[in-house]
Amino acid sequence: MKKLLVVSDNKNWQSAVAKIASEVGFDEIISAEHENALAIFLEREPTHILVGEYEHEKINPNSRFAKAARTWQDLKAAAQPSQTFIRCGFSSHSYEDYLRLPFSQDELTRAMKLMKP
Amino acid sequence: MIILLVEDKPEELEKAKEIFFSQGFKVAVATTLKGAFRLIETLKGRLKAVVTDLHYPESDEVPGADKPNGLALMCYCIRANIPVVICSDINHHWCAYTKDVIETLGYYSGKQVPFIMDKKDWKRAGEELLKIIPKGE
């Protein structure tokens, strides 16, 4: 069963991603804000995780992306080897685990290593 | 059951996580004292227990793993009524005073604090956690 956890404080963005995610074949989509993401991640054990609003590695602690960076670090530290992690933002990084916004269904499918439905 | 593991050595972290997963725990991870405090606050009532190494850095900005920050975390957990186990590879011959501190704090607070020494026996730490986490949690 493919279960996606979408982490963002933006409800509209959560809904938009949930729609794309259900179309690419996820069986269950869970949404969380950054504040409660770790607890929900541990309790619900998603197979795939998308952390939104992530900009780049060296983040100013006062920047609006700092919360996302902390969520990313907490979730990755608690991760099991079988879980797939993707972060996304507006920078043009070429990291394997980074998806540039906005992304298409195909880009999400590739990033999450899914078979096309 | 969500627990917090505090350990700064990556190889011990992965070993501990695997063992705790197999024992049925869900594991949040911190590598510093400040990180541990933050995650305890983040997880609030969902956190059932803490298992901590004895020596690790205070924070990423204050490195150096020679201070027994695990004792500070232990005191915090006792005060917050969070079950805590200390798991360290400190030699039992060289830590008589540390043992006394832990036993005394445990005794006067009425909370048992298991202290594993000599080798980081994470399996045993998990077993001790199960003994001290209140039933029904």
Coordinates of N, CA, C and O in Angstrom, one line a residue, chain B residues 17-136:
Chain B
K17 N 18.2 2.2 16.3 CA 16.9 2.4 15.6 C 16.4 1.0 15.2 O 15.2 0.7 15.4
E18 N 17.2 0.2 14.6 CA 16.8 -1.1 14.0 C 16.3 -2.0 15.2 O 15.3 -2.6 15.1
I19 N 17.0 -1.9 16.3 CA 16.6 -2.8 17.4 C 15.3 -2.3 18.0 O 14.4 -3.1 18.3
F20 N 15.2 -1.0 18.2 CA 13.9 -0.5 18.8 C 12.7 -0.7 17.8 O 11.6 -1.0 18.3
F21 N 12.9 -0.6 16.5 CA 11.9 -0.9 15.6 C 11.4 -2.3 15.8 O 10.2 -2.6 15.8
S22 N 12.4 -3.2 15.9 CA 12.0 -4.6 16.0 C 11.3 -4.9 17.4 O 10.6 -5.9 17.5
Q23 N 11.5 -4.0 18.3 CA 10.8 -4.2 19.6 C 9.5 -3.5 19.6 O 8.8 -3.5 20.6
G24 N 9.1 -2.9 18.5 CA 7.8 -2.3 18.4 C 7.7 -0.8 18.7 O 6.6 -0.2 18.7
F25 N 8.8 -0.2 18.9 CA 8.9 1.3 19.2 C 8.9 2.1 17.9 O 9.4 1.6 16.8
K26 N 8.4 3.3 18.0 CA 8.5 4.3 16.9 C 9.5 5.3 17.4 O 9.4 5.8 18.5
V27 N 10.6 5.6 16.6 CA 11.7 6.3 17.2 C 12.0 7.7 16.6 O 12.3 7.8 15.4
A28 N 11.9 8.7 17.4 CA 12.4 10.0 17.0 C 13.8 10.1 17.5 O 14.2 9.5 18.5
V29 N 14.6 10.9 16.8 CA 16.1 10.9 17.0 C 16.6 12.3 17.3 O 16.3 13.3 16.5
A30 N 17.4 12.5 18.3 CA 18.2 13.7 18.5 C 19.6 13.4 18.7 O 20.0 12.3 19.2
T31 N 20.5 14.3 18.3 CA 22.0 14.0 18.5 C 22.6 15.0 19.5 O 23.8 14.9 19.7
T32 N 21.8 15.9 20.0 CA 22.3 16.9 21.0 C 21.3 17.1 22.1 O 20.1 16.7 21.9
L33 N 21.8 17.7 23.2 CA 20.8 18.0 24.3 C 19.8 19.0 23.9 O 18.6 18.8 24.2
K34 N 20.2 20.0 23.2 CA 19.2 21.0 22.7 C 18.2 20.4 21.8 O 17.0 20.7 21.9
G35 N 18.7 19.5 20.9 CA 17.8 18.9 20.0 C 16.8 18.0 20.7 O 15.6 17.9 20.3
A36 N 17.2 17.3 21.8 CA 16.4 16.5 22.6 C 15.3 17.3 23.2 O 14.1 17.0 23.2
F37 N 15.6 18.4 23.8 CA 14.6 19.3 24.5 C 13.6 19.8 23.4 O 12.4 19.8 23.7
R38 N 14.1 20.1 22.2 CA 13.2 20.6 21.2 C 12.2 19.5 20.8 O 11.0 19.8 20.6
L39 N 12.7 18.3 20.6 CA 11.8 17.2 20.2 C 10.8 16.8 21.3 O 9.7 16.4 21.0
I40 N 11.2 16.9 22.5 CA 10.3 16.6 23.6 C 9.2 17.6 23.6 O 8.0 17.2 23.7
E41 N 9.5 18.8 23.4 CA 8.5 19.9 23.3 C 7.6 19.6 22.0 O 6.4 19.8 22.1
T42 N 8.2 19.3 20.9 CA 7.5 19.0 19.7 C 6.5 17.9 19.8 O 5.4 18.0 19.4
L43 N 6.9 16.8 20.4 CA 6.1 15.6 20.5 C 5.1 15.6 21.6 O 4.1 14.9 21.7
K44 N 5.4 16.5 22.6 CA 4.5 16.7 23.8 C 3.9 15.4 24.3 O 4.7 14.5 24.6
G45 N 2.6 15.2 24.5 CA 2.0 14.1 25.1 C 2.2 12.8 24.4 O 1.9 11.7 24.9
R46 N 2.6 12.8 23.1 CA 2.7 11.6 22.4 C 4.0 10.8 22.7 O 4.1 9.7 22.3
L47 N 5.0 11.5 23.3 CA 6.2 10.8 23.7 C 6.1 10.0 24.9 O 5.6 10.5 26.0
K48 N 6.4 8.7 24.8 CA 6.2 7.8 26.0 C 7.5 7.6 26.8 O 7.4 7.3 28.0
A49 N 8.6 7.8 26.2 CA 9.9 7.5 27.0 C 11.1 8.1 26.2 O 11.0 8.4 25.0
V50 N 12.2 8.2 26.9 CA 13.4 8.6 26.4 C 14.5 7.6 26.7 O 14.6 7.1 27.8
V51 N 15.4 7.3 25.7 CA 16.6 6.5 25.9 C 17.7 7.4 25.5 O 17.8 7.9 24.3
T52 N 18.7 7.6 26.4 CA 19.8 8.5 26.1 C 21.1 7.9 26.3 O 21.3 7.2 27.3
D53 N 22.1 8.3 25.5 CA 23.5 8.1 25.8 C 23.9 9.0 26.9 O 23.1 9.9 27.3
L54 N 25.1 8.9 27.4 CA 25.5 9.7 28.5 C 26.3 11.0 28.1 O 26.0 12.1 28.5
H55 N 27.2 10.8 27.1 CA 28.0 11.9 26.6 C 27.7 12.2 25.2 O 27.8 11.4 24.3
Y56 N 27.3 13.5 25.0 CA 27.1 14.0 23.6 C 27.1 15.5 23.7 O 27.0 16.1 24.8
P57 N 27.1 16.2 22.5 CA 27.2 17.7 22.6 C 26.0 18.3 23.1 O 24.9 17.8 23.0
E58 N 26.1 19.5 23.6 CA 25.0 20.3 24.1 C 24.2 20.7 22.9 O 22.9 20.7 22.9
S59 N 24.8 21.2 21.8 CA 24.1 21.6 20.6 C 25.1 21.5 19.4 O 26.2 21.3 19.6
D60 N 24.5 21.8 18.2 CA 25.4 21.8 17.0 C 26.4 23.0 17.1 O 27.5 22.9 16.6
E61 N 26.0 24.1 17.8 CA 26.9 25.2 17.9 C 28.0 25.0 19.0 O 29.0 25.7 19.0
V62 N 27.7 24.1 19.9 CA 28.6 23.8 21.0 C 29.0 22.4 20.9 O 28.4 21.5 21.6
P63 N 29.9 22.0 20.1 CA 30.3 20.6 19.9 C 31.1 20.1 21.0 O 31.3 20.8 22.0
G64 N 31.6 18.9 20.9 CA 32.4 18.3 22.0 C 31.5 17.4 22.8 O 30.6 17.8 23.5
A65 N 31.9 16.1 22.8 CA 31.0 15.1 23.4 C 31.6 14.7 24.7 O 31.4 13.5 25.1
D66 N 32.3 15.5 25.5 CA 32.9 15.1 26.7 C 32.1 15.4 27.9 O 32.4 15.0 29.0
K67 N 31.0 16.2 27.7 CA 30.2 16.5 28.9 C 29.1 15.5 29.0 O 28.5 15.1 28.0
P68 N 28.7 15.1 30.3 CA 27.6 14.1 30.5 C 26.3 14.8 30.3 O 25.5 14.8 31.3
N69 N 26.0 15.3 29.1 CA 24.7 15.9 28.9 C 23.5 15.0 29.1 O 22.4 15.4 29.3
G70 N 23.8 13.7 29.1 CA 22.7 12.7 29.4 C 22.1 12.9 30.8 O 21.0 12.6 31.0
L71 N 23.0 13.4 31.7 CA 22.5 13.6 33.1 C 21.5 14.7 33.1 O 20.5 14.7 33.8
A72 N 21.8 15.8 32.3 CA 20.9 16.9 32.3 C 19.5 16.5 31.7 O 18.5 16.9 32.2
L73 N 19.6 15.7 30.7 CA 18.4 15.2 30.1 C 17.6 14.3 31.0 O 16.4 14.4 31.1
M74 N 18.3 13.5 31.8 CA 17.7 12.6 32.8 C 16.9 13.5 33.8 O 15.8 13.2 34.1
C75 N 17.5 14.5 34.3 CA 16.9 15.4 35.3 C 15.6 16.0 34.7 O 14.6 16.1 35.3
Y76 N 15.7 16.4 33.5 CA 14.6 17.0 32.8 C 13.4 16.0 32.7 O 12.3 16.3 33.0
C77 N 13.8 14.8 32.3 CA 12.7 13.8 32.2 C 12.1 13.4 33.5 O 10.9 13.2 33.6
I78 N 12.9 13.4 34.5 CA 12.4 13.1 35.9 C 11.4 14.1 36.3 O 10.2 13.9 36.7
R79 N 11.8 15.4 36.0 CA 10.9 16.5 36.4 C 9.6 16.5 35.6 O 8.5 16.8 36.0
A80 N 9.7 16.1 34.3 CA 8.6 16.1 33.4 C 7.8 14.8 33.4 O 6.9 14.6 32.6
N81 N 8.2 13.9 34.3 CA 7.5 12.6 34.5 C 7.6 11.8 33.2 O 6.6 11.1 32.8
I82 N 8.7 11.8 32.5 CA 8.9 11.0 31.3 C 9.9 9.9 31.6 O 11.0 10.1 32.1
P83 N 9.5 8.6 31.5 CA 10.4 7.5 31.8 C 11.7 7.6 30.9 O 11.6 8.0 29.7
V84 N 12.8 7.3 31.6 CA 14.1 7.5 30.9 C 15.0 6.4 31.2 O 15.1 5.9 32.4
V85 N 15.8 6.0 30.2 CA 16.8 4.9 30.4 C 18.1 5.6 29.9 O 18.1 6.2 28.8
I86 N 19.2 5.3 30.6 CA 20.5 5.8 30.1 C 21.3 4.6 29.6 O 21.4 3.5 30.3
C87 N 21.8 4.7 28.4 CA 22.5 3.6 27.7 C 23.9 4.1 27.3 O 24.0 4.9 26.4
S88 N 24.9 3.6 28.0 CA 26.3 4.2 27.7 C 27.3 3.0 27.7 O 27.1 1.9 28.2
D89 N 28.4 3.3 27.0 CA 29.5 2.3 27.0 C 30.6 2.7 28.0 O 31.7 2.2 28.0
I90 N 30.3 3.6 28.9 CA 31.2 4.0 30.0 C 31.6 2.7 30.8 O 30.7 1.9 31.2
N91 N 32.8 2.6 31.2 CA 33.3 1.4 31.9 C 32.7 1.5 33.4 O 32.9 2.6 34.0
H92 N 32.2 0.4 33.9 CA 31.5 0.5 35.2 C 32.5 0.8 36.3 O 32.2 1.2 37.4
H93 N 33.8 0.5 36.0 CA 34.8 0.8 37.1 C 35.1 2.2 37.2 O 35.6 2.7 38.2
W94 N 34.8 3.0 36.1 CA 35.2 4.4 36.1 C 34.0 5.4 36.4 O 34.2 6.6 36.2
C95 N 32.9 4.8 36.7 CA 31.7 5.7 36.8 C 31.0 5.6 38.1 O 29.8 5.7 38.1
A96 N 31.7 5.3 39.1 CA 31.0 5.1 40.4 C 30.2 6.3 40.8 O 29.1 6.2 41.3
Y97 N 30.8 7.5 40.7 CA 30.2 8.7 41.1 C 28.9 8.9 40.2 O 27.9 9.3 40.7
T98 N 29.1 8.7 38.9 CA 27.9 8.9 38.0 C 26.8 8.0 38.4 O 25.6 8.3 38.5
K99 N 27.1 6.7 38.7 CA 26.1 5.7 39.2 C 25.4 6.2 40.4 O 24.2 6.2 40.5
D100 N 26.2 6.8 41.3 CA 25.6 7.3 42.6 C 24.7 8.4 42.3 O 23.6 8.5 42.9
V101 N 25.1 9.3 41.4 CA 24.2 10.5 41.1 C 22.9 10.0 40.5 O 21.8 10.4 40.9
I102 N 23.0 9.1 39.6 CA 21.7 8.5 38.9 C 20.9 7.8 40.0 O 19.6 8.0 40.0
E103 N 21.5 7.0 40.8 CA 20.7 6.3 41.8 C 20.0 7.2 42.8 O 18.9 7.0 43.1
T104 N 20.8 8.2 43.2 CA 20.3 9.1 44.2 C 19.1 9.9 43.7 O 18.1 10.1 44.3
L105 N 19.3 10.5 42.5 CA 18.2 11.2 41.9 C 17.0 10.4 41.6 O 15.9 10.8 41.9
G106 N 17.3 9.2 41.2 CA 16.1 8.2 41.0 C 15.4 7.9 42.3 O 14.2 8.0 42.4
Y107 N 16.2 7.7 43.4 CA 15.6 7.3 44.7 C 14.8 8.5 45.2 O 13.6 8.3 45.6
Y108 N 15.3 9.7 45.2 CA 14.6 10.8 45.8 C 13.4 11.3 45.0 O 12.5 12.0 45.5
S109 N 13.5 11.0 43.7 CA 12.3 11.4 42.8 C 11.3 10.3 42.8 O 10.2 10.5 42.3
G110 N 11.6 9.1 43.2 CA 10.7 8.0 43.2 C 10.6 7.4 41.8 O 9.7 6.7 41.5
K111 N 11.5 7.7 40.9 CA 11.5 7.2 39.5 C 12.7 6.3 39.3 O 13.8 6.7 39.5
Q112 N 12.5 5.1 38.8 CA 13.6 4.3 38.5 C 14.2 4.7 37.2 O 13.5 5.0 36.2
V113 N 15.6 4.9 37.2 CA 16.3 5.2 36.0 C 17.3 4.2 35.7 O 18.4 4.2 36.2
P114 N 17.0 3.2 34.8 CA 17.9 2.2 34.5 C 19.2 2.8 33.8 O 19.1 3.7 33.0
F115 N 20.3 2.3 34.2 CA 21.6 2.8 33.7 C 22.4 1.6 33.2 O 22.9 0.8 33.9
I116 N 22.5 1.5 31.8 CA 23.3 0.5 31.2 C 24.7 0.9 30.9 O 24.9 2.0 30.3
M117 N 25.7 0.2 31.4 CA 27.1 0.6 31.3 C 27.9 -0.4 30.5 O 27.4 -1.5 30.1
D118 N 29.1 -0.1 30.2 CA 30.2 -1.0 29.6 C 30.0 -1.2 28.1 O 30.9 -1.2 27.3
K119 N 28.7 -1.4 27.7 CA 28.5 -1.6 26.3 C 27.1 -1.0 25.9 O 26.2 -1.1 26.8
K120 N 26.9 -0.5 24.7 CA 25.6 0.1 24.4 C 24.7 -1.0 24.0 O 24.6 -1.4 22.8
D121 N 24.1 -1.6 24.9 CA 23.2 -2.7 24.7 C 21.8 -2.2 24.5 O 21.0 -2.0 25.4
W122 N 21.5 -1.9 23.2 CA 20.2 -1.2 22.9 C 19.0 -2.2 23.1 O 17.9 -1.7 23.4
K123 N 19.3 -3.4 22.9 CA 18.2 -4.4 23.1 C 17.8 -4.4 24.6 O 16.6 -4.4 24.9
R124 N 18.8 -4.4 25.4 CA 18.4 -4.4 26.9 C 17.8 -3.0 27.3 O 16.9 -3.0 28.1
A125 N 18.3 -1.9 26.6 CA 17.7 -0.6 26.9 C 16.2 -0.7 26.5 O 15.3 -0.1 27.3
G126 N 15.8 -1.3 25.4 CA 14.4 -1.4 25.0 C 13.6 -2.2 26.0 O 12.5 -1.9 26.4
E127 N 14.2 -3.3 26.5 CA 13.6 -4.1 27.5 C 13.3 -3.4 28.8 O 12.3 -3.5 29.4
E128 N 14.3 -2.6 29.2 CA 14.2 -1.7 30.4 C 13.1 -0.7 30.2 O 12.3 -0.4 31.1
L129 N 13.0 -0.1 29.0 CA 11.9 0.9 28.7 C 10.6 0.2 28.9 O 9.7 0.9 29.5
L130 N 10.4 -1.0 28.4 CA 9.1 -1.6 28.5 C 8.7 -1.9 30.0 O 7.5 -1.9 30.3
K131 N 9.7 -2.0 30.8 CA 9.4 -2.2 32.3 C 9.0 -0.9 32.9 O 8.2 -1.0 33.9
I132 N 9.5 0.2 32.5 CA 9.2 1.4 33.2 C 8.1 2.3 32.6 O 7.7 3.3 33.2
I133 N 7.8 2.0 31.3 CA 6.7 2.8 30.7 C 5.4 2.3 31.4 O 5.1 1.1 31.4
P134 N 4.6 3.2 31.9 CA 3.3 2.8 32.6 C 2.5 1.9 31.6 O 2.4 2.2 30.4
K135 N 1.9 0.9 32.2 CA 1.0 0.0 31.4 C -0.2 0.8 30.9 O -0.7 1.7 31.6
G136 N -0.6 0.4 29.7 CA -1.7 1.0 29.1 C -1.3 2.2 28.2 O -2.1 2.8 27.5

